[in-house]
GROMACS .gro file of C-alpha atoms in nm:
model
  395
    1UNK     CA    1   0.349  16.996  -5.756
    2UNK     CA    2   0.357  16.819  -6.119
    3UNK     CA    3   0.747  16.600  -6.148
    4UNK     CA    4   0.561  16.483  -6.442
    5UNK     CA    5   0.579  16.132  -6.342
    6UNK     CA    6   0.302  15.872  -6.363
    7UNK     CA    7   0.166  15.753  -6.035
    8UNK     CA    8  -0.063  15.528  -6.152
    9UNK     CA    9  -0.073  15.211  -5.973
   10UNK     CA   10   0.096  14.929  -6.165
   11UNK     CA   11   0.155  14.549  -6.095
   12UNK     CA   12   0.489  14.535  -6.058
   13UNK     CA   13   0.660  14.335  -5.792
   14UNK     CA   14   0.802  14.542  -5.456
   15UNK     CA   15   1.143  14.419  -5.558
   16UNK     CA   16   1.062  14.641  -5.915
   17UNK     CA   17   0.892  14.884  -5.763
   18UNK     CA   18   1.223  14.983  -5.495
   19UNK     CA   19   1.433  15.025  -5.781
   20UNK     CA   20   1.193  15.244  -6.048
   21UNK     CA   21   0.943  15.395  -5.849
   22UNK     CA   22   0.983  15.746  -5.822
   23UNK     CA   23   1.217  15.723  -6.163
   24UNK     CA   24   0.942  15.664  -6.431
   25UNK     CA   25   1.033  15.989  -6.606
   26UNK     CA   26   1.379  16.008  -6.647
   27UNK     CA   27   1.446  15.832  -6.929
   28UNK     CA   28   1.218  16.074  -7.119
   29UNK     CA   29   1.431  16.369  -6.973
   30UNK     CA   30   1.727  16.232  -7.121
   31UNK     CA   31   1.815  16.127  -6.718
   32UNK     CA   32   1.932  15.789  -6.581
   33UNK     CA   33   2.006  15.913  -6.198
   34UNK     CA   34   1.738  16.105  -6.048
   35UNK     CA   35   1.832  16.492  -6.014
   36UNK     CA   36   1.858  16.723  -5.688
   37UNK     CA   37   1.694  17.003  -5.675
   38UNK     CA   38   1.796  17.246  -5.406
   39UNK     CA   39   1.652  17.541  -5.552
   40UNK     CA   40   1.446  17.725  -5.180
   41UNK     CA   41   1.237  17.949  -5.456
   42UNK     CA   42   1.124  17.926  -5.780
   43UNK     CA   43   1.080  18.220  -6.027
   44UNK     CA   44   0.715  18.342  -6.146
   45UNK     CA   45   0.628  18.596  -6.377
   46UNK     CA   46   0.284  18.567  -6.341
   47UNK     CA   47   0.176  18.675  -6.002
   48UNK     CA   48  -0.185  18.629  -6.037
   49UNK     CA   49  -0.180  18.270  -6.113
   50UNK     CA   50   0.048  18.175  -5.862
   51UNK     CA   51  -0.203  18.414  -5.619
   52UNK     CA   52  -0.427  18.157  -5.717
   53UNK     CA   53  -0.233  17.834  -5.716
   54UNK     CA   54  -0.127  17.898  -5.329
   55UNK     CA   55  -0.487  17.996  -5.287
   56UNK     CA   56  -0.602  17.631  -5.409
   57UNK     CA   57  -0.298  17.463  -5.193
   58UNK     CA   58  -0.440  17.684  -4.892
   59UNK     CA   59  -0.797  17.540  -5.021
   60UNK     CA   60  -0.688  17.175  -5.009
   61UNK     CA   61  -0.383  17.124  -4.976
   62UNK     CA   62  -0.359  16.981  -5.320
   63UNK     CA   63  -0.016  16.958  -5.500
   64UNK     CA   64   0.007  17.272  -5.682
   65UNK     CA   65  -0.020  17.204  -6.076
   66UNK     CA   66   0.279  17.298  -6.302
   67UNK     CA   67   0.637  17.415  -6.168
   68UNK     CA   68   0.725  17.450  -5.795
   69UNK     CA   69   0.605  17.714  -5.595
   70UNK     CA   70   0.857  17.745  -5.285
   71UNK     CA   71   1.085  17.535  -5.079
   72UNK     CA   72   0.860  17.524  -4.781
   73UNK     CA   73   0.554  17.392  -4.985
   74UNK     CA   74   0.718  17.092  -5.175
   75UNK     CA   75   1.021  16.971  -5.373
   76UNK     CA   76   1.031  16.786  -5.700
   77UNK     CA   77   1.286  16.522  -5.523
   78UNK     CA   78   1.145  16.513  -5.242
   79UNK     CA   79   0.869  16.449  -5.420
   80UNK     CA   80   0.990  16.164  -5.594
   81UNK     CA   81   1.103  15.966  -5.289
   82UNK     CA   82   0.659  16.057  -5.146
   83UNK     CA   83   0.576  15.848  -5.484
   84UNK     CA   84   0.816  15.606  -5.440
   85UNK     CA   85   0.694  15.499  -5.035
   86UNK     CA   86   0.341  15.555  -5.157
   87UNK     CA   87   0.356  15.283  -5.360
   88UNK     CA   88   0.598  15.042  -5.172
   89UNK     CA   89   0.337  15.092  -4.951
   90UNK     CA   90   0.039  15.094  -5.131
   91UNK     CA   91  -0.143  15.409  -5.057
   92UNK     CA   92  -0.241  15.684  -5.322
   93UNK     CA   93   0.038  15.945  -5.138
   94UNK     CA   94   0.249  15.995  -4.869
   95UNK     CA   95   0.431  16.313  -4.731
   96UNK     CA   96   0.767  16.363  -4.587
   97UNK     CA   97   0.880  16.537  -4.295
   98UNK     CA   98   1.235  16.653  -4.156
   99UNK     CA   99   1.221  16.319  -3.903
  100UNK     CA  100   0.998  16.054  -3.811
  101UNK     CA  101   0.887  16.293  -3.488
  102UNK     CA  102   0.789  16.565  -3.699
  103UNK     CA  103   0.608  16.347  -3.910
  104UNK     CA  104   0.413  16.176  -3.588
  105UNK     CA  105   0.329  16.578  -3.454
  106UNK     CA  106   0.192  16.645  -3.840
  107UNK     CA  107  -0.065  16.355  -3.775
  108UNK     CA  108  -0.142  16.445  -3.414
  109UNK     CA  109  -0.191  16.863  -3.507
  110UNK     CA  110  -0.422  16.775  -3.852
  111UNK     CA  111  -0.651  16.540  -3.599
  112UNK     CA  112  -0.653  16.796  -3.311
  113UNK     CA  113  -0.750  17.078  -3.546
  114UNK     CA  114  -1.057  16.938  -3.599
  115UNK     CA  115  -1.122  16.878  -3.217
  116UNK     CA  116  -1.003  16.518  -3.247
  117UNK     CA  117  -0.762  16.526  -2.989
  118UNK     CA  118  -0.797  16.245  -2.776
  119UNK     CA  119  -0.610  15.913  -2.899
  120UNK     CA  120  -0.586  15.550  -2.797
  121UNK     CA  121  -0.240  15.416  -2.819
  122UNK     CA  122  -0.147  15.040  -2.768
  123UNK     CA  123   0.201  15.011  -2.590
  124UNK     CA  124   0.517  14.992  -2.612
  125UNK     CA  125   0.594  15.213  -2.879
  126UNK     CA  126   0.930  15.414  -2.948
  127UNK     CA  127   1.005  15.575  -2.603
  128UNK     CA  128   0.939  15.944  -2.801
  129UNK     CA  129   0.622  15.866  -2.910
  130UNK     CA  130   0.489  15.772  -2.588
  131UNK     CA  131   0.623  16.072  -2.424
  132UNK     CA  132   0.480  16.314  -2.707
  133UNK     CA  133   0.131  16.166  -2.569
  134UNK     CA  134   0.196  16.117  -2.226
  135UNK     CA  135   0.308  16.489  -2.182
  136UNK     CA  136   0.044  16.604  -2.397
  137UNK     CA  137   0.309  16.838  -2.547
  138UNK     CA  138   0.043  16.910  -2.831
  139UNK     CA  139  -0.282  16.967  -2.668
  140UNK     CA  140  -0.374  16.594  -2.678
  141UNK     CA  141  -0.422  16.357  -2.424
  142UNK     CA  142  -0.427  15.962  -2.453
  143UNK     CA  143  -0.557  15.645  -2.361
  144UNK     CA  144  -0.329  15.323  -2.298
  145UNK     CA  145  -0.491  15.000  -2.359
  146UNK     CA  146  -0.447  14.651  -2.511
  147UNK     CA  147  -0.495  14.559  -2.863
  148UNK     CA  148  -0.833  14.412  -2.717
  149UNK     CA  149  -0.941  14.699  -2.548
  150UNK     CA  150  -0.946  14.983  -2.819
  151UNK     CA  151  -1.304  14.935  -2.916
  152UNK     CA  152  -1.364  15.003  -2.601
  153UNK     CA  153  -1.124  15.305  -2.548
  154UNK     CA  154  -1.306  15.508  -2.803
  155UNK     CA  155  -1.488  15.815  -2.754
  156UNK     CA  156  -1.652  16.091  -2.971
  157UNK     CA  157  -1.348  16.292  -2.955
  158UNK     CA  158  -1.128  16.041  -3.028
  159UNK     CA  159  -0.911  16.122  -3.312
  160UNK     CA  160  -0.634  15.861  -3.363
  161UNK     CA  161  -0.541  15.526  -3.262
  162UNK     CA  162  -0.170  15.464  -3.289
  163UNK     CA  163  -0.023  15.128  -3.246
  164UNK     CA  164   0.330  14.990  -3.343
  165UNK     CA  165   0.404  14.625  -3.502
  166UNK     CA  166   0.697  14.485  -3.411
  167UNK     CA  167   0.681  14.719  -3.121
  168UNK     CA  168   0.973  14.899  -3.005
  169UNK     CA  169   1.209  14.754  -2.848
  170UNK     CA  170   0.977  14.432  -2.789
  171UNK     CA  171   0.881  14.342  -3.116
  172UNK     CA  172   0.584  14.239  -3.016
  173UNK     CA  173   0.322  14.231  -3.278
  174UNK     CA  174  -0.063  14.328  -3.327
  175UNK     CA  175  -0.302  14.171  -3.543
  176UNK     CA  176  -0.361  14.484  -3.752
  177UNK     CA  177  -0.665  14.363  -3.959
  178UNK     CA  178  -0.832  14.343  -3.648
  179UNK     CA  179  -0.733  14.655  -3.447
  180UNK     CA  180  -0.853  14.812  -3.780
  181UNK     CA  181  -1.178  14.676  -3.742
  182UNK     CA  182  -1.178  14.824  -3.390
  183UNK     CA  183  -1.121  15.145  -3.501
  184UNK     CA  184  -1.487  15.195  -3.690
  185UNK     CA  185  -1.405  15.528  -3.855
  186UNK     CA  186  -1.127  15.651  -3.643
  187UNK     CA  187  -0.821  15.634  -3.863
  188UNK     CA  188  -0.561  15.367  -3.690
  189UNK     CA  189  -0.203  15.467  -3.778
  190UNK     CA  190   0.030  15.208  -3.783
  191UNK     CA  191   0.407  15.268  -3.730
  192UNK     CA  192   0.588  15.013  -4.002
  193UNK     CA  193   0.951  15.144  -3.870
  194UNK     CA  194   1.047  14.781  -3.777
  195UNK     CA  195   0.879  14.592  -4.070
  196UNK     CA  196   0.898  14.840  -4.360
  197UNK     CA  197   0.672  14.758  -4.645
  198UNK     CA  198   0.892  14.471  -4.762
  199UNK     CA  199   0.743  14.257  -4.446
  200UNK     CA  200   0.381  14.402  -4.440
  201UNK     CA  201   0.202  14.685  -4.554
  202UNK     CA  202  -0.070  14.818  -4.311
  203UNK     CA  203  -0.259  14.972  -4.548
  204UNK     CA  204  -0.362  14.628  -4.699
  205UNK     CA  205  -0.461  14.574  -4.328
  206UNK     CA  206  -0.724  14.829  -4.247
  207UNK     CA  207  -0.444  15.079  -4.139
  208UNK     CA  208  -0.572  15.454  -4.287
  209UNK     CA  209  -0.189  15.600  -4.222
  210UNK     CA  210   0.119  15.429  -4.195
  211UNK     CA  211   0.464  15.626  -4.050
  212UNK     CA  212   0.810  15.531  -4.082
  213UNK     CA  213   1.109  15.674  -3.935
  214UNK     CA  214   1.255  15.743  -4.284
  215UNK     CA  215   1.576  15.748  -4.096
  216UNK     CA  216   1.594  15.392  -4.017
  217UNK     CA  217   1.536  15.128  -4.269
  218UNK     CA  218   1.420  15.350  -4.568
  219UNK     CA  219   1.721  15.553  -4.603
  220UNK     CA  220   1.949  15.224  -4.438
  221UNK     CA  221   2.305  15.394  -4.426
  222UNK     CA  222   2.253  15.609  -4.092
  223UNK     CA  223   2.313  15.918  -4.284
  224UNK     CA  224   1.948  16.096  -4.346
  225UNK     CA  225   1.697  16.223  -4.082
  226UNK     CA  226   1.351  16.168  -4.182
  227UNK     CA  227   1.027  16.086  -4.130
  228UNK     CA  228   0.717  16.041  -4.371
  229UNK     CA  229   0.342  15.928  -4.367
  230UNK     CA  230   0.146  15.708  -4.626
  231UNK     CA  231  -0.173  15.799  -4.653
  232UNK     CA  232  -0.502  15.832  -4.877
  233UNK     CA  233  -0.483  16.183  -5.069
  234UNK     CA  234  -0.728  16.355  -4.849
  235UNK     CA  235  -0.533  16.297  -4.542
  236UNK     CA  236  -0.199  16.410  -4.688
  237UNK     CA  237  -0.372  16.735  -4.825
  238UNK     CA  238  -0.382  16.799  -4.446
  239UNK     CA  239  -0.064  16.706  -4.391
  240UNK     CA  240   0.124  16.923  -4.634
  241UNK     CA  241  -0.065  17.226  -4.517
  242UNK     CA  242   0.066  17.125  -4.185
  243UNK     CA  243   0.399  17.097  -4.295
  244UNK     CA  244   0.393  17.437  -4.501
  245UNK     CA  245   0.262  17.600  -4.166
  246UNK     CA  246   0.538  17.453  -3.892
  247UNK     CA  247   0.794  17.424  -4.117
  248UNK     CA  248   0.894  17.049  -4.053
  249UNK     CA  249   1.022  17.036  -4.457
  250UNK     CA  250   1.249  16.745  -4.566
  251UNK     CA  251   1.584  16.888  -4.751
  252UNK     CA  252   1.625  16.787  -5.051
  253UNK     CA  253   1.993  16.578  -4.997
  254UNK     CA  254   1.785  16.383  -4.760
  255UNK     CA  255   1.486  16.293  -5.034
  256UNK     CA  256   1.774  16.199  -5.268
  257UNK     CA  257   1.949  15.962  -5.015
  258UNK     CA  258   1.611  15.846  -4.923
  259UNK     CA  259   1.494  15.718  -5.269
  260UNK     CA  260   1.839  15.590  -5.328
  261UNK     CA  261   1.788  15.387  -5.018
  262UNK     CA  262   1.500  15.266  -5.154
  263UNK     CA  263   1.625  15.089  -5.428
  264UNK     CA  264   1.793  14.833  -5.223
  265UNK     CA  265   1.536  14.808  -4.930
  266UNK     CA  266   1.395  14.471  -5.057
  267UNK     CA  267   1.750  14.323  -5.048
  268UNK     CA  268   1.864  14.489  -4.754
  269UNK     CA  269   1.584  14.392  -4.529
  270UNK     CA  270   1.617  14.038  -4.644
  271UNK     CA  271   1.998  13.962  -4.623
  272UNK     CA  272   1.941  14.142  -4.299
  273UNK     CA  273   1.642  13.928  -4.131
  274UNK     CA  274   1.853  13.627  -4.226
  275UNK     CA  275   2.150  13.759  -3.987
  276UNK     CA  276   1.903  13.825  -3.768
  277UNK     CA  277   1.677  13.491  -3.734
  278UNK     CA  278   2.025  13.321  -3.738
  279UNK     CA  279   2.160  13.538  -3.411
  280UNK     CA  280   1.789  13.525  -3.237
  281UNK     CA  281   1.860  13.145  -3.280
  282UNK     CA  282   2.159  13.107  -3.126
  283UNK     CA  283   2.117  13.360  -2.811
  284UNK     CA  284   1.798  13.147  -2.771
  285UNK     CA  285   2.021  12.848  -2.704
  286UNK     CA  286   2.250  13.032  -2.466
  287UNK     CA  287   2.281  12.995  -2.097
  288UNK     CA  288   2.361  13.353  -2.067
  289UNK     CA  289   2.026  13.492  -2.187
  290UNK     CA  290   1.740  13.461  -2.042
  291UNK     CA  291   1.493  13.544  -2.300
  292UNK     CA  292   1.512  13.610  -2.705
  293UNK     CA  293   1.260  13.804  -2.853
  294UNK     CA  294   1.178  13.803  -3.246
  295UNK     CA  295   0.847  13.850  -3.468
  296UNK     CA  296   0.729  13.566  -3.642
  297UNK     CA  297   0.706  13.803  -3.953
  298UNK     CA  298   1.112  13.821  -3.980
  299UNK     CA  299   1.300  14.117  -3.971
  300UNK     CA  300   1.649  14.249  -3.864
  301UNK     CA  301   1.570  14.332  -3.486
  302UNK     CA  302   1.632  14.105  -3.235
  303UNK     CA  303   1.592  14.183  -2.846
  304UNK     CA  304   1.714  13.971  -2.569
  305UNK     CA  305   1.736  13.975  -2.203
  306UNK     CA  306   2.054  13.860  -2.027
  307UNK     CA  307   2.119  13.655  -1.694
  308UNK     CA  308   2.395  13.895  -1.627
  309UNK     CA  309   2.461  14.289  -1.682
  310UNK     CA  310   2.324  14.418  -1.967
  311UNK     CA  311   2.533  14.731  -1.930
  312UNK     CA  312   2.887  14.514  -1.928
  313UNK     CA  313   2.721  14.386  -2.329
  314UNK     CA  314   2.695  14.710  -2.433
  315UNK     CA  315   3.076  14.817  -2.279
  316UNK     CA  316   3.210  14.457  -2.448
  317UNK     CA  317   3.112  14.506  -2.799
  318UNK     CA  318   3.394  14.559  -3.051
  319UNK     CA  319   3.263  14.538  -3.429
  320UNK     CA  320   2.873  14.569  -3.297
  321UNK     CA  321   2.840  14.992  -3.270
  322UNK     CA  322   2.679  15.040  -2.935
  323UNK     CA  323   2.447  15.385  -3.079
  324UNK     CA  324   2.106  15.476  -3.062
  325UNK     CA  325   1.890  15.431  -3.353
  326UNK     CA  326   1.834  15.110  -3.589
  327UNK     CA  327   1.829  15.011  -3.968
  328UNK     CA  328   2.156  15.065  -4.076
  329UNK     CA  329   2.378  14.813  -4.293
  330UNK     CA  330   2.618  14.753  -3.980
  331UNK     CA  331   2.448  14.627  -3.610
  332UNK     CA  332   2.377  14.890  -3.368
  333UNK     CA  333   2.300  14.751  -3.005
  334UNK     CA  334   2.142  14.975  -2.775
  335UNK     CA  335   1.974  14.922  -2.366
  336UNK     CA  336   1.633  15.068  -2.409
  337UNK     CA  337   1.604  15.146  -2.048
  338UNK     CA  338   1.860  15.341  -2.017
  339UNK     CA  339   1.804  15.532  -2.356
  340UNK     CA  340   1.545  15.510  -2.600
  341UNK     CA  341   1.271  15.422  -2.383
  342UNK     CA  342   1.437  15.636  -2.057
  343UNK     CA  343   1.181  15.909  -2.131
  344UNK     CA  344   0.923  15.656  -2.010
  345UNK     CA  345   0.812  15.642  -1.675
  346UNK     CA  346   1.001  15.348  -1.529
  347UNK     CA  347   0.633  15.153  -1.432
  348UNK     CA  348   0.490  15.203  -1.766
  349UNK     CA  349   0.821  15.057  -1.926
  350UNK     CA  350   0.823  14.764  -1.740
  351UNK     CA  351   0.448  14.710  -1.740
  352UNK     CA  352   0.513  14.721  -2.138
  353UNK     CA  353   0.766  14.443  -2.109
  354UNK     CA  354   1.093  14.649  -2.195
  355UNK     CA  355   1.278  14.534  -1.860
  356UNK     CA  356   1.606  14.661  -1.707
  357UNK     CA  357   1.783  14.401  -1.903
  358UNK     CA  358   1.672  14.373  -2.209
  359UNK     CA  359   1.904  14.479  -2.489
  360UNK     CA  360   1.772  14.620  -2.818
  361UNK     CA  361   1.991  14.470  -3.166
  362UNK     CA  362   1.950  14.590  -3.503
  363UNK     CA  363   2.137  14.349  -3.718
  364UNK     CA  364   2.354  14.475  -4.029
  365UNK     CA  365   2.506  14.328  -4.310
  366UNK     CA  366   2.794  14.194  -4.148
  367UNK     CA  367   2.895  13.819  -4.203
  368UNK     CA  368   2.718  13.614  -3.908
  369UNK     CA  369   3.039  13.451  -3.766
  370UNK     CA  370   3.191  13.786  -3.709
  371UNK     CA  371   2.866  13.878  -3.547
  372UNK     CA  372   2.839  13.614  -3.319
  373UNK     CA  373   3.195  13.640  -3.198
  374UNK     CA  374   3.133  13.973  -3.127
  375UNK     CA  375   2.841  13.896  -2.930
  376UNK     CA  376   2.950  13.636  -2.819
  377UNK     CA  377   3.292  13.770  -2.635
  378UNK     CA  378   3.026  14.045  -2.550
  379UNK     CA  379   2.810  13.798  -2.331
  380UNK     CA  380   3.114  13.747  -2.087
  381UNK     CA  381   3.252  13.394  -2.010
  382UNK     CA  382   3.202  13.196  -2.326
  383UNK     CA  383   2.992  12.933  -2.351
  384UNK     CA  384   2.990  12.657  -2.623
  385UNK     CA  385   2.950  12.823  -2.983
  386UNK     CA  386   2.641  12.662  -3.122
  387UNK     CA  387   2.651  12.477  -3.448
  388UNK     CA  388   2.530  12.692  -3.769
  389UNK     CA  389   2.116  12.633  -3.744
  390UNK     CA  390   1.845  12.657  -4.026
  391UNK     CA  391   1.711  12.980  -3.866
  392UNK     CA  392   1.751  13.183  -4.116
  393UNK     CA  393   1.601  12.993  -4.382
  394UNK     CA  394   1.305  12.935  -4.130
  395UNK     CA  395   1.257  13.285  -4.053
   0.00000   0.00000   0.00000
């Protein structure tokens, strides 16, 4: 689908490229905020051409050429928030999906069409992932190893290896350059969920596909479901002929919100990771946790492990939203065990390192006193409030 906007890559800074990616036409339509279309069908007078313009999308999956086809096929605003992640994250395309699960299933079913089915995963990763392979609830079936042992996990039919950096709800991280270079030719999709392309972008790494749950940091106000891949052209040809077929579109409200989110990502993220080095700092230096876990890349998650029961934190929190999910301006806290990673056999979980008490925080926007009373009440009987650190400006 031509928006009429040029994708060329460009120079600019990420910080430039949140706020006008996606947007470089509007000024010449007369526009300053990007439009909404929510059109399902578009009209055609000419039946044989668009006979053959479906015929080349069937062909290729290819963008159709000129004005939009049907709502199933693409969007020209979801469209604009595809250009805008492609190049935040630095590939020549990336597709959208209706959530970050749908977009993972698009992957797996354009692999295991072309026999590919067998994949090599590195754990932990978000508790729905691993059950999507563990159950084989697609036809494939997978292979757990360590970041070491993927070369080694390979086989002819292998058709994927999928690895997650900071890992959910560890954060621990992967050297992606070389897991990449393990890979040979099998593509290695990286889920950025955690980092987003303001901390690293995979693709600069070796990674051939990169996923993000649109719904968490991308999007940032806990109001959109999505999900979308960056990828190389070829690959998302695939992948928008698998979306046309199962139907997993992206409405158009949600690319909107999405692109919008965009344009404060950069800051977001940042005024975000400094809450969060500055918390992961100070729960470090409590007597009441046991162990603080953070990436050395920065971020906004932070998990931690308590002496005590993690279940009473999550009952104790007052401004802190005790919720599923993650990336949102205000702090969600969540126990992984008992929710997003339940769907994992209990072994596997704690063989990953998510333990019965480790508590999952994604830190908002909120200002860090407020947070640390919070959590601190939270913790049960108070210990000494640690002095203000230089965390933040470390991490």
């Amino acid at each position: 689908m031509d928006n009429g906007m040029d994708t060329r890559r460009t120079t600019r800074a990420l910080a430039t490229e949140a706020v006008h990616a996606g947007r470089d036409d509007l000024a010449g339509l007369g526009l300053h905020a990007p439009p909404i279309d929510l059109s399902t069908t578009y009209p055609s007078y000419d039946s044989r051409a668009e006979a053959a313009r479906i015929d080349a999308f069937a062909t290729t999956g290819a963008e159709p050429d000129g004005p939009p086809v049907y709502g199933r096929l693409g969007n020209p605003t979801v469209a604009r928030f595809e250009t805008a992640l492609a190049r935040l994250e630095g590939t020549e395309s990336a597709v959208a999906f209706a959530s970050g699960m749908a977009a993972h299933s698009a992957v797996l079913l354009v692999r295991g069409s072309m026999g590919l089915r067998h994949v090599v995963a590195v754990r932990p990763l978000y508790g729905c992932s691993d059950h999507l392979l563990t159950a084989g609830l697609l036809g494939s079936e997978v292979t757990w190893t360590d970041p070491a042992g993927v070369a080694d996990a390979l086989r002819p039919d292998t058709g994927l290896v999928l690895v997650e950096s900071p890992a959910n709800p560890t954060l621990a991280e992967i050297d992606l350059r070389a897991v990449a270079h393990a890979c040979g030719s099998v593509p290695l999709l990286v889920d950025n969920t955690f980092a987003t392309p303001v901390l690293q972008r995979p693709a600069e790494q070796g990674a051939r596909l990169v996923l993000h749950s649109a719904t968490k940091y991308l999007g940032g106000h806990g109001d959109v479901l999505a999900g979308v891949v960056a990828c190389d052209e070829e690959f998302a040809g695939k992948l928008r002929q698998v979306r046309f077929a199962t139907g997993g579109v992206l409405h158009p409200l949600a690319g909107y919100l999405l692109l919008r989110g965009l344009s404060t990502l950069p800051v977001r993220v940042r005024a975000a990771s400094a809450n969060a080095a500055e918390l992961a700092a100070r729960l470090a230096a409590d007597p009441r946790v046991s162990r603080v876990h953070y990436p050395r890349i920065g971020g906004a998650m932070v998990a931690f492990e308590v002496h005590g029961d993690p279940h009473a934190v999550i009952a104790g929190v007052r401004l802190i939203t005790p919720a599923v999910s993650l990336g949102s301006v205000d702090s969600l806290i969540q126990h992984p065990a008992s929710i997003s990673h339940r769907i994992v056999d209990a072994d596997d979980r704690r063989d990953a390192g998510v333990s019965d008490r480790l508590l999952r925080l994604s830190v908002g926007l909120e200002d860090i006193e407020d947070l640390w009373t919070d959590l601190d009440q939270a913790l049960g009987t108070p210990a000494r409030r640690p002095a203000r650190t230089e965390a933040a400006a470390r991490g």
